[in-house]
CSV table of C-alpha atoms and ligand atoms in Angstrom, one decimal:
chain,number,residue,atom,x,y,z
A,557,UNK,CA,129.7,11.7,-175.3
A,558,UNK,CA,128.2,14.5,-173.3
A,559,UNK,CA,126.6,12.8,-170.3
A,560,UNK,CA,128.1,11.3,-167.1
A,561,UNK,CA,128.3,7.6,-166.3
A,562,UNK,CA,128.4,6.8,-162.6
A,563,UNK,CA,128.5,3.2,-161.3
A,564,UNK,CA,128.1,1.7,-157.8
A,565,UNK,CA,130.0,-1.4,-156.8
A,566,UNK,CA,130.3,-3.5,-153.7
A,567,UNK,CA,129.7,-6.8,-152.0
A,568,UNK,CA,126.1,-8.1,-151.6
A,569,UNK,CA,124.4,-6.0,-148.9
A,570,UNK,CA,126.9,-3.1,-149.0
A,571,UNK,CA,124.1,-0.5,-149.3
A,572,UNK,CA,124.6,0.2,-153.0
A,573,UNK,CA,120.9,0.6,-153.8
A,574,UNK,CA,120.3,3.0,-150.9
A,575,UNK,CA,123.2,5.1,-151.9
A,576,UNK,CA,122.3,5.1,-155.6
A,577,UNK,CA,118.8,6.2,-154.8
A,578,UNK,CA,120.0,9.0,-152.6
A,579,UNK,CA,122.4,10.2,-155.3
A,580,UNK,CA,119.6,10.1,-157.9
A,581,UNK,CA,117.3,12.1,-155.7
A,582,UNK,CA,120.0,14.7,-155.1
A,583,UNK,CA,120.9,15.0,-158.8
A,584,UNK,CA,117.3,15.4,-159.8
A,585,UNK,CA,116.8,18.0,-157.1
A,586,UNK,CA,119.6,19.9,-158.8
A,587,UNK,CA,117.7,19.8,-162.1
A,588,UNK,CA,119.7,17.0,-163.8
A,589,UNK,CA,118.1,14.4,-166.0
A,590,UNK,CA,119.0,11.0,-164.6
A,591,UNK,CA,118.7,7.5,-166.1
A,592,UNK,CA,118.8,4.7,-163.6
A,593,UNK,CA,120.0,1.3,-164.5
A,594,UNK,CA,121.4,-1.9,-163.0
A,595,UNK,CA,123.1,-5.1,-164.0
A,596,UNK,CA,122.0,-7.7,-164.3
A,597,UNK,CA,118.5,-6.6,-165.3
A,598,UNK,CA,118.5,-3.0,-166.5
A,599,UNK,CA,116.5,-3.8,-169.6
A,600,UNK,CA,113.6,-6.1,-170.5
A,601,UNK,CA,116.0,-8.6,-172.1
A,602,UNK,CA,118.2,-8.1,-169.0
A,603,UNK,CA,115.4,-9.1,-166.7
A,604,UNK,CA,115.1,-12.4,-168.5
A,605,UNK,CA,118.9,-12.9,-168.3
A,606,UNK,CA,118.9,-11.9,-164.6
A,607,UNK,CA,116.3,-14.6,-163.9
A,608,UNK,CA,118.5,-17.2,-165.6
A,609,UNK,CA,121.8,-16.2,-164.1
A,610,UNK,CA,120.6,-15.6,-160.5
A,611,UNK,CA,117.7,-18.1,-160.1
A,612,UNK,CA,118.2,-20.9,-162.5
A,613,UNK,CA,118.3,-24.3,-160.7
A,614,UNK,CA,121.2,-26.4,-161.8
A,615,UNK,CA,124.6,-25.7,-163.1
A,616,UNK,CA,125.8,-22.9,-165.3
A,617,UNK,CA,129.3,-23.4,-166.5
A,618,UNK,CA,131.6,-20.5,-165.5
A,619,UNK,CA,132.2,-19.3,-169.1
A,620,UNK,CA,128.4,-19.4,-169.8
A,621,UNK,CA,127.7,-17.4,-166.6
A,622,UNK,CA,130.3,-14.8,-167.6
A,623,UNK,CA,128.8,-14.6,-171.1
A,624,UNK,CA,125.2,-14.1,-169.7
A,625,UNK,CA,126.4,-11.2,-167.6
A,626,UNK,CA,128.2,-9.9,-170.6
A,627,UNK,CA,125.1,-10.3,-172.8
A,628,UNK,CA,123.0,-8.4,-170.3
A,629,UNK,CA,125.7,-5.7,-170.2
A,630,UNK,CA,126.0,-5.4,-174.0
A,631,UNK,CA,122.2,-4.9,-174.4
A,632,UNK,CA,122.0,-2.5,-171.4
A,633,UNK,CA,124.8,-0.3,-172.8
A,634,UNK,CA,123.8,-0.4,-176.4
A,635,UNK,CA,120.1,0.3,-175.9
A,636,UNK,CA,119.9,2.3,-172.7
A,637,UNK,CA,123.1,3.7,-171.4
A,638,UNK,CA,124.8,5.0,-174.6
A,639,UNK,CA,121.7,6.7,-175.9
A,640,UNK,CA,121.3,8.4,-172.5
A,641,UNK,CA,124.9,9.6,-172.5
A,642,UNK,CA,124.6,10.8,-176.0
A,643,UNK,CA,121.6,12.9,-175.0
A,644,UNK,CA,123.7,14.4,-172.2
A,645,UNK,CA,121.9,12.7,-169.3
A,646,UNK,CA,123.5,11.3,-166.2
A,647,UNK,CA,123.4,7.5,-165.8
A,648,UNK,CA,123.5,6.1,-162.3
A,649,UNK,CA,123.9,2.4,-162.4
A,650,UNK,CA,124.1,-0.4,-159.8
A,651,UNK,CA,127.0,-2.7,-160.8
A,652,UNK,CA,128.9,-2.8,-164.1
A,653,UNK,CA,132.0,-4.6,-165.5
A,654,UNK,CA,133.9,-4.4,-162.2
A,655,UNK,CA,131.3,-6.8,-160.7
A,656,UNK,CA,132.1,-9.4,-163.4
A,657,UNK,CA,135.8,-9.0,-162.8
A,658,UNK,CA,135.4,-9.3,-159.0
A,659,UNK,CA,132.7,-12.0,-158.9
A,660,UNK,CA,133.4,-14.2,-161.9
A,661,UNK,CA,137.2,-13.7,-161.4
A,662,UNK,CA,136.7,-14.8,-157.7
A,663,UNK,CA,135.4,-18.2,-158.8
A,664,UNK,CA,139.0,-19.1,-159.6
A,665,UNK,CA,138.1,-20.6,-163.0
A,666,UNK,CA,138.4,-17.4,-165.1
A,667,UNK,CA,141.2,-14.8,-165.0
A,668,UNK,CA,140.4,-11.2,-164.2
A,669,UNK,CA,141.9,-9.9,-167.5
A,670,UNK,CA,139.9,-12.3,-169.7
A,671,UNK,CA,136.6,-11.4,-167.9
A,672,UNK,CA,137.3,-7.7,-168.3
A,673,UNK,CA,138.2,-8.2,-172.0
A,674,UNK,CA,134.9,-9.9,-172.6
A,675,UNK,CA,133.0,-7.0,-171.0
A,676,UNK,CA,135.0,-4.4,-172.9
A,677,UNK,CA,134.2,-6.2,-176.2
A,678,UNK,CA,130.5,-6.3,-175.1
A,679,UNK,CA,130.3,-2.6,-174.4
A,680,UNK,CA,132.7,-1.3,-177.1
A,681,UNK,CA,135.0,-0.3,-174.3
A,682,UNK,CA,132.7,2.0,-172.4
A,683,UNK,CA,134.2,2.8,-168.9
A,684,UNK,CA,132.4,4.8,-166.2
A,685,UNK,CA,133.5,8.4,-165.4
A,686,UNK,CA,133.2,7.5,-161.7
A,687,UNK,CA,132.9,4.2,-159.8
A,688,UNK,CA,131.9,4.3,-156.2
A,689,UNK,CA,133.0,1.2,-154.4
A,690,UNK,CA,131.2,0.6,-151.1
A,691,UNK,CA,133.7,-1.5,-149.3
A,692,UNK,CA,132.2,-3.9,-146.7
A,693,UNK,CA,134.8,-5.3,-144.3
A,694,UNK,CA,132.6,-8.0,-142.9
A,695,UNK,CA,131.0,-9.3,-146.0
A,696,UNK,CA,128.3,-11.2,-144.1
A,697,UNK,CA,127.3,-8.4,-141.8
A,698,UNK,CA,124.1,-7.2,-143.4
A,699,UNK,CA,123.6,-10.4,-145.4
A,700,UNK,CA,122.3,-12.0,-142.2
A,701,UNK,CA,119.2,-9.8,-142.2
A,702,UNK,CA,118.3,-10.4,-145.7
A,703,UNK,CA,115.4,-12.4,-146.9
A,704,UNK,CA,116.4,-12.4,-150.5
A,705,UNK,CA,118.4,-15.4,-151.4
A,706,UNK,CA,120.1,-16.1,-154.7
A,707,UNK,CA,122.8,-18.4,-156.1
A,708,UNK,CA,125.7,-16.1,-155.4
A,709,UNK,CA,124.5,-15.1,-151.9
A,710,UNK,CA,124.6,-18.8,-151.1
A,711,UNK,CA,128.3,-18.7,-151.7
A,712,UNK,CA,130.6,-18.9,-148.7
A,713,UNK,CA,132.6,-16.4,-146.7
A,714,UNK,CA,135.8,-17.3,-148.6
A,715,UNK,CA,134.2,-16.3,-151.9
A,716,UNK,CA,133.1,-13.0,-150.5
A,717,UNK,CA,136.5,-12.2,-149.1
A,718,UNK,CA,138.0,-12.9,-152.6
A,719,UNK,CA,135.4,-10.6,-154.2
A,720,UNK,CA,136.3,-7.8,-151.7
A,721,UNK,CA,140.0,-8.3,-152.4
A,722,UNK,CA,139.4,-8.2,-156.2
A,723,UNK,CA,137.4,-4.9,-155.9
A,724,UNK,CA,140.2,-3.3,-153.8
A,725,UNK,CA,142.7,-4.3,-156.4
A,726,UNK,CA,140.6,-2.8,-159.2
A,727,UNK,CA,140.2,0.4,-157.3
A,728,UNK,CA,144.0,0.6,-156.6
A,729,UNK,CA,144.7,0.0,-160.4
A,730,UNK,CA,142.4,2.9,-161.5
A,731,UNK,CA,142.5,5.5,-158.7
A,732,UNK,CA,141.2,8.2,-161.0
A,733,UNK,CA,138.0,6.3,-161.8
A,734,UNK,CA,137.3,4.8,-158.3
A,735,UNK,CA,136.4,6.2,-155.0
A,736,UNK,CA,136.4,3.7,-152.1
A,737,UNK,CA,134.1,4.4,-149.2
A,738,UNK,CA,133.7,2.3,-146.0
A,739,UNK,CA,130.2,0.8,-146.2
A,740,UNK,CA,129.9,0.7,-142.4
A,741,UNK,CA,129.8,4.5,-142.2
A,742,UNK,CA,126.4,6.1,-141.4
A,743,UNK,CA,124.2,6.3,-144.5
A,744,UNK,CA,124.2,10.1,-144.5
A,745,UNK,CA,128.0,10.5,-144.3
A,746,UNK,CA,128.4,8.0,-147.2
A,747,UNK,CA,125.9,10.0,-149.2
A,748,UNK,CA,127.8,13.2,-148.5
A,749,UNK,CA,131.1,11.6,-149.6
A,750,UNK,CA,129.4,10.4,-152.8
A,751,UNK,CA,128.0,13.9,-153.5
A,752,UNK,CA,131.4,15.5,-152.9
A,753,UNK,CA,133.0,13.2,-155.6
A,754,UNK,CA,130.2,13.7,-158.1
A,755,UNK,CA,129.8,17.4,-157.8
A,756,UNK,CA,133.0,18.5,-159.7
A,757,UNK,CA,132.0,16.2,-162.6
A,758,UNK,CA,128.6,17.7,-163.2
A,759,UNK,CA,127.8,19.9,-166.1
A,760,UNK,CA,127.5,23.4,-164.7
A,761,UNK,CA,124.4,24.4,-166.6
A,762,UNK,CA,121.8,22.1,-165.2
B,1416,TYD,P1,122.5,-7.2,-157.4
B,1416,TYD,O1,121.2,-7.2,-158.1
B,1416,TYD,O2,123.3,-5.9,-157.4
B,1416,TYD,O3,122.1,-7.6,-155.9
B,1416,TYD,P2,122.8,-7.1,-154.5
B,1416,TYD,O4,122.9,-5.6,-154.6
B,1416,TYD,O5,121.8,-7.6,-153.5
B,1416,TYD,O6,124.1,-7.8,-154.4
B,1416,TYD,O7,123.5,-8.3,-157.9
B,1416,TYD,C1,123.0,-9.7,-158.0
B,1416,TYD,C2,124.2,-10.6,-158.0
B,1416,TYD,O8,124.9,-10.6,-159.3
B,1416,TYD,C3,125.3,-10.2,-157.0
B,1416,TYD,O9,125.5,-11.3,-156.1
B,1416,TYD,C4,126.6,-10.0,-157.9
B,1416,TYD,C5,126.2,-10.8,-159.1
B,1416,TYD,N1,126.9,-10.3,-160.3
B,1416,TYD,C6,128.0,-11.0,-160.9
B,1416,TYD,O10,128.4,-12.0,-160.4
B,1416,TYD,N2,128.6,-10.5,-162.0
B,1416,TYD,C7,128.2,-9.4,-162.7
B,1416,TYD,O11,128.7,-9.0,-163.7
B,1416,TYD,C8,127.1,-8.7,-162.1
B,1416,TYD,C9,126.6,-7.4,-162.7
B,1416,TYD,C10,126.5,-9.1,-160.9
């Protein structure tokens, strides 16, 4: 595939959306064609699944939850991301399979490897070229200001600490794919660090 697949990961409120928007603006200003996606909810089917998995009242069994994220992911990759990469576009996406490993794995019911395997099956083993992990030390920092409230954000500090540890382990296991940036740095210096990592991967003839 000719395109470039970049994902943002991090705890809730780590500033992923701000940073992905800044990256997209910069890439477009350089003349690149960018496709923006997110999980859950990057497609029309995905929006329905997002509503279920984040806002449904009542229990969702852990394996069912993992499969809903995987279903969203399968559809997003098959119908939106792969076609874009095949055209040679740059895909910038908020969250991908590392979110499943970190979050569903942190629930203590499912193992990291099995969660990852389900996602690899769902996506026919598509891995990003670059994953930017915005590492938030105090998981609850920015969460306090937020008005949005969903099932996972209702989870406690302990859960968020396990998510963070899981992310750092993933990054340590694949240092070539991941860049870890301290989410407490000023917005502009994070954006600069992101651009520095992305630049060498860009096709030269934009
Ligand atoms: P998101 O829309 O990125 O919201 P935010 O940036 O505010 O955190 O993610 C919504 C929630 O979905 C987030 O709490 C993490 C969770 N999630 C999983 O648990 N597993 C997954 O595979 C994905 C993609 C997200």
